[in-house]
XYZ file of C-alpha atoms in Angstrom:
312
model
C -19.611 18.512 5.434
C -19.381 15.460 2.851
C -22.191 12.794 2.442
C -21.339 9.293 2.411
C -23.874 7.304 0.330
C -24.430 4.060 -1.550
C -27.024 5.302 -4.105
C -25.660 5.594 -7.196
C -28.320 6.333 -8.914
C -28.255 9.259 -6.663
C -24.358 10.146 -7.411
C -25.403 9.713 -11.611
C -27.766 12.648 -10.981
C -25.264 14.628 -8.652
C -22.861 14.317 -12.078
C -25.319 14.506 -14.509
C -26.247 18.089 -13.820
C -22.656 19.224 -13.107
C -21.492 18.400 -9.871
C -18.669 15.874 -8.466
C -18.874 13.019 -7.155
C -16.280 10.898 -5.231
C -16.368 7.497 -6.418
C -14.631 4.310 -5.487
C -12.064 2.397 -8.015
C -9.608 -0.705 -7.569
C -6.745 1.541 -7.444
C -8.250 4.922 -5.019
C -10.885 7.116 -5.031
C -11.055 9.190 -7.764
C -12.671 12.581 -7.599
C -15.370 12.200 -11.093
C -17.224 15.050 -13.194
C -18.310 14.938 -16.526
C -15.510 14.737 -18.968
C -17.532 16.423 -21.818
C -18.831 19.652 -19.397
C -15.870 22.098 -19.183
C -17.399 23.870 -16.028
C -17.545 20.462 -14.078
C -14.011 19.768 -15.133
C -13.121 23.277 -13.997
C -14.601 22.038 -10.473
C -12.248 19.193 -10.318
C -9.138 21.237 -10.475
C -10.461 24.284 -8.009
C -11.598 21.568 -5.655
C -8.232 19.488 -5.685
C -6.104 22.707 -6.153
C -4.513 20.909 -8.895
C -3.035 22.924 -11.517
C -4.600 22.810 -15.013
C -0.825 21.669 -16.957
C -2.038 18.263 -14.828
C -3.346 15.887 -17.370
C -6.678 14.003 -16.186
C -7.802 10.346 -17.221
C -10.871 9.814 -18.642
C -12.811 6.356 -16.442
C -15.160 4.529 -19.186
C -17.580 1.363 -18.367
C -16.665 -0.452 -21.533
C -13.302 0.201 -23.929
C -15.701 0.009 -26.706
C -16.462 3.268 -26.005
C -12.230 4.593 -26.325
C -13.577 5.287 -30.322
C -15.391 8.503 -28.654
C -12.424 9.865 -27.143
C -9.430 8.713 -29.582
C -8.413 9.355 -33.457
C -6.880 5.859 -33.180
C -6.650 2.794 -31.519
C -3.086 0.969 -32.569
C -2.641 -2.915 -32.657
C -0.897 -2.011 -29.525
C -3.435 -0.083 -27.790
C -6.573 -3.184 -28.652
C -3.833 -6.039 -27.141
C -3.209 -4.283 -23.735
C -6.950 -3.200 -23.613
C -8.098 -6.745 -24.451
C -5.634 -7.976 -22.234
C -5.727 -5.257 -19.019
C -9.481 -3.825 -19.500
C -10.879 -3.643 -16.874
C -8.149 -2.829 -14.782
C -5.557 -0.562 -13.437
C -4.113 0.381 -16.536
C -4.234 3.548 -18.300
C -3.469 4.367 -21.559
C -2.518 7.792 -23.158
C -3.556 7.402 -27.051
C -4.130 10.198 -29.533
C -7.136 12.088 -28.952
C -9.654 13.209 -30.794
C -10.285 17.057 -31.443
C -13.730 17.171 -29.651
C -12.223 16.527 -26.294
C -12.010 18.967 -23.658
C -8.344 20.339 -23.862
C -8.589 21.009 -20.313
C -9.046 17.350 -19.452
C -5.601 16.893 -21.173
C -4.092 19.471 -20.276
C -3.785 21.675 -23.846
C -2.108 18.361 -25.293
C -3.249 16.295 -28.244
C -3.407 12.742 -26.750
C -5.712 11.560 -23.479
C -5.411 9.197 -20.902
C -8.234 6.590 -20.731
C -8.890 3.839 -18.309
C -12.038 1.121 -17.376
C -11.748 0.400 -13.828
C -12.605 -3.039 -12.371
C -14.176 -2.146 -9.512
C -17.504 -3.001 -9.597
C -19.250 1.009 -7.637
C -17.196 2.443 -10.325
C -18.737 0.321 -13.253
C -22.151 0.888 -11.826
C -22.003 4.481 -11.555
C -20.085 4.889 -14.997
C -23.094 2.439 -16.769
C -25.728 4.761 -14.970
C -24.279 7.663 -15.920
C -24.067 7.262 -19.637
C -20.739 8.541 -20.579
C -16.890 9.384 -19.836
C -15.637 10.486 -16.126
C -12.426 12.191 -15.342
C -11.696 11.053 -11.708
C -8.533 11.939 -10.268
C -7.351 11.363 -7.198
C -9.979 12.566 -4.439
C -7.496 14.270 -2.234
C -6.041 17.942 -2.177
C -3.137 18.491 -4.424
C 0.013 16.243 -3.792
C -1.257 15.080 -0.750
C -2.222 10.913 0.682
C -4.336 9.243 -2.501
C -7.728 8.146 -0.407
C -8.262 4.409 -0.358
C -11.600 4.621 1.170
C -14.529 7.029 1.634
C -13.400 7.992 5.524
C -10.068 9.204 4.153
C -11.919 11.262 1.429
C -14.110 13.010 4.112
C -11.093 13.934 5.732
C -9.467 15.666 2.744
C -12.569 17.689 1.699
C -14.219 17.718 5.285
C -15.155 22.087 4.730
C -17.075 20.963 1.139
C -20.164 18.921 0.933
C -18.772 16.938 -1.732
C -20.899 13.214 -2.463
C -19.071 10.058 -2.005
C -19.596 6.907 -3.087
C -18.828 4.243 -0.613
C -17.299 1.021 -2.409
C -15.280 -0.233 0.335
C -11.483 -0.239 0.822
C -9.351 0.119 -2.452
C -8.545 -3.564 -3.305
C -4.865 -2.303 -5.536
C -4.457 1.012 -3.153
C -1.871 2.563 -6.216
C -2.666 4.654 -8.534
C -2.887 2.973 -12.305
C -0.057 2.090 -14.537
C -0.260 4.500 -17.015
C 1.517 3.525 -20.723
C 1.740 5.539 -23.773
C 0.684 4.721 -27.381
C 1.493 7.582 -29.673
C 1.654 8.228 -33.064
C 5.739 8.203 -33.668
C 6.861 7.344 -30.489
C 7.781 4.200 -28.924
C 5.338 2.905 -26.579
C 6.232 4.169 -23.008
C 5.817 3.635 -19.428
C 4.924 6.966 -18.120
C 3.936 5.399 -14.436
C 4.576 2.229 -12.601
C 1.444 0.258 -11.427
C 1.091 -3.164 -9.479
C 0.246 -4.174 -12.823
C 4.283 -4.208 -13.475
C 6.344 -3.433 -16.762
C 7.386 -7.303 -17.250
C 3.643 -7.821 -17.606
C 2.820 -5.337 -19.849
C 5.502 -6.122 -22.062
C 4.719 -10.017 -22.602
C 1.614 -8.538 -24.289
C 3.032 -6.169 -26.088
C 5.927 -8.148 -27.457
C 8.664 -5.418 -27.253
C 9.693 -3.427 -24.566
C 8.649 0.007 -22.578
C 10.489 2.678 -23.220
C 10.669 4.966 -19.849
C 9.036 8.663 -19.737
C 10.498 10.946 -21.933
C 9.735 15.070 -21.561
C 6.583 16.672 -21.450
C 4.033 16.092 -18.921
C 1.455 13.304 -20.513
C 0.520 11.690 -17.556
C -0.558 12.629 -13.992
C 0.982 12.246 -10.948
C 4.238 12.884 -12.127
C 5.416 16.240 -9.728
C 8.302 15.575 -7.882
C 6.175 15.819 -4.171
C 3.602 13.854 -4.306
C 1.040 11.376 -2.343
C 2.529 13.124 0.909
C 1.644 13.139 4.376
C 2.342 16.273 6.607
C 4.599 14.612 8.583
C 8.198 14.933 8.005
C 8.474 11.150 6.683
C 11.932 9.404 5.160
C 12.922 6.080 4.071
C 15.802 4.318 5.504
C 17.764 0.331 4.689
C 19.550 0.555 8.017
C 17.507 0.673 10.427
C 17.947 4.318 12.543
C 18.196 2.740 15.916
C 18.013 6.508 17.797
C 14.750 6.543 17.078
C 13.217 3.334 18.189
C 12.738 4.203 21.534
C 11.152 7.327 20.346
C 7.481 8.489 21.509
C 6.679 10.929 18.575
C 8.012 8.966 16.058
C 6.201 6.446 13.850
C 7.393 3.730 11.847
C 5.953 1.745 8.916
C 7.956 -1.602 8.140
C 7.807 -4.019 5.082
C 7.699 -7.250 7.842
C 10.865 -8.117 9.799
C 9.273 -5.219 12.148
C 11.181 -4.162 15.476
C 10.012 -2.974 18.542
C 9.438 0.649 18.497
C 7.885 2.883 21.530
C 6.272 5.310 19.109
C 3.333 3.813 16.772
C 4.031 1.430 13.713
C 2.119 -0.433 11.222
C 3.993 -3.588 9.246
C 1.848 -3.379 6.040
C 4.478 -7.248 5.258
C 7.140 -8.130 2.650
C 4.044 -9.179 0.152
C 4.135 -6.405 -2.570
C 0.013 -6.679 -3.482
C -0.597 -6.444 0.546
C 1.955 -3.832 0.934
C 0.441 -1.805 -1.884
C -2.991 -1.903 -0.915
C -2.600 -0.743 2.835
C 0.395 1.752 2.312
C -1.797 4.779 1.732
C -4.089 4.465 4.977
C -1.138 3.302 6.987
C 0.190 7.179 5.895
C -3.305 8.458 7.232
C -3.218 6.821 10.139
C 0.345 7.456 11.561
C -0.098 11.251 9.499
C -2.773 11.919 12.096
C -1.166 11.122 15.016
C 0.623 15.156 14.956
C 3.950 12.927 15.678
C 7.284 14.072 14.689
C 8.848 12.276 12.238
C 7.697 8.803 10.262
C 10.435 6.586 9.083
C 9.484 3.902 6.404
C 11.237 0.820 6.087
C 12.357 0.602 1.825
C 10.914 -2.680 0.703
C 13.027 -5.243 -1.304
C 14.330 -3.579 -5.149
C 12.540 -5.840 -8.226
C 9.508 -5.361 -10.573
C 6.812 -6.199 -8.063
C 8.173 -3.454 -5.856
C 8.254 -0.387 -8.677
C 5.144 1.063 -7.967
C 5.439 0.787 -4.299
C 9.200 2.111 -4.352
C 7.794 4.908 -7.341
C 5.476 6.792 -4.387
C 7.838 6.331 -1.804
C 10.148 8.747 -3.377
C 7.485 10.921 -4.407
C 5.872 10.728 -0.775
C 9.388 11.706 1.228
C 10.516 13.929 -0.765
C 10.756 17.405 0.755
């Protein structure tokens, strides 16, 4: 069964000689092995079940170290790093030819981020170098906001995890592209939102074009097991409903099965989404309904892995 620690000196070790560790970020826990040691990256994708066409971001302690991993940093690239570093942005920039081609998946550019929070920082300055990190959670299913929820994905391995405390963000990073030719792009929406990212920039984000350079990008993702949908009008039918559960964005009604109102803030919404999915996902009940929050910029991320979650 997993460990649950707070010594990260302990989890450096545990990566140091090869192993994972799960380790806390802003955004959720990330599942982290040695970028530069093929066979730990190997163990990343066995462990998650994650297929190796699935690009992985490389977690740094300080962007001065992005010179180790890319041929070139742009004007572009330094203003959103300066600007968004640390934080839950990623950028995909081209990379250089000594990286693992398995951490990008075969492709010539690699996502990089520096996360804020501060485990993550600790365990990335202890460690000494670059950390691919994942998701910590089986393929396509509920991204793990805290170290309970990553014990219950991997609860047959005796994986390490690094306890930081709930995931302040609770989405996955936004993830923009800077390459060589190309217009910069946003390949995934973030709660740090495109409006934001484009003041810096000074132009605009083109969206996602082909070719997979970014993860978390399959059509099914961040999924419970229950049958889950989204709905504007409200499906009365079901309110009176033992075995079904019900997650609303405030302006919550009264409901005989279970239900969590996670509000009509986007940053609050954001942050408890994914363990309000574990907690009404382990309940065995027969259908979750989900309330679609407001449209708007603040509400792209959230609206982004709704899609993903309900789709069948």
């Amino acid at each position: 069964m997993p460990t649950i620690t707070l010594d990260i000196e302990r989890c450096a070790r545990q990566l140091q000689s090869g192993e994972l560790v799960a380790m806390p970020t802003e955004t959720v826990y990330g599942l982290a092995a040695d970028a530069r040691n093929s066979d730990a990256v190997a163990k990343v994708f066995q462990l998650k079940g994650r297929p190796g066409s699935n690009p992985l971001i490389v977690h740094l302690a300080d962007a001065s170290q992005a010179a180790d991993w890319v041929s070139e940093i742009s004007p572009e690239a330094q203003m959103l790093m300066d600007a968004f570093w640390p934080g839950p942005l990623t950028l995909v920039l081209p990379a250089r030819e000594d990286v693992l081609r398995s951490v990008t998946a075969g492709q010539d550019s690699v996502a990089l981020r520096v996360p804020a929070h501060p485990g993550a920082r600790a365990l990335l300055q202890a460690f000494g170098g670059g950390l691919v990190a994942p998701s910590a959670n089986r393929y396509m299913s509920i991204s793990p906001t805290s170290a309970a929820h990553v014990a219950q994905q991997f609860a047959d391995s005796e994986l390490l995890i690094l306890d930081g405390g709930a995931c302040q963000v609770g989405l996955e990073s936004s993830i923009v592209a800077l390459l060589p030719g190309d217009s910069p792009r946003l390949l995934r929406h973030g709660m740090l939102d495109q409006q934001r990212l484009q003041q810096v920039l000074g132009q605009q984000l083109e969206n996602q074009a082909g070719g997979l350079r970014a993860p978390g990008q399959h059509r099914r993702h961040y999924a419970p097991g229950t049958l889950a949908s989204t709905f504007i009008e409200v499906p009365n039918a079901a309110l009176d409903a033992p075995d079904c559960g019900w997650i609303w964005c405030g302006q919550a009604q009264p409901t005989r099965g279970p239900a969590v109102d996670l509000s009509a803030d986007p940053e609050r919404y954001a942050a408890g989404l994914y363990a309000a999915l574990y907690q009404l996902d382990a309940l065995q009940l027969r259908h979750l309904y989900i309330a679609l929050p407001p449209q708007g910029a603040a509400w792209a991320a959230v609206h982004e892995r709704l899609q993903r979650a309900t789709t069948q």
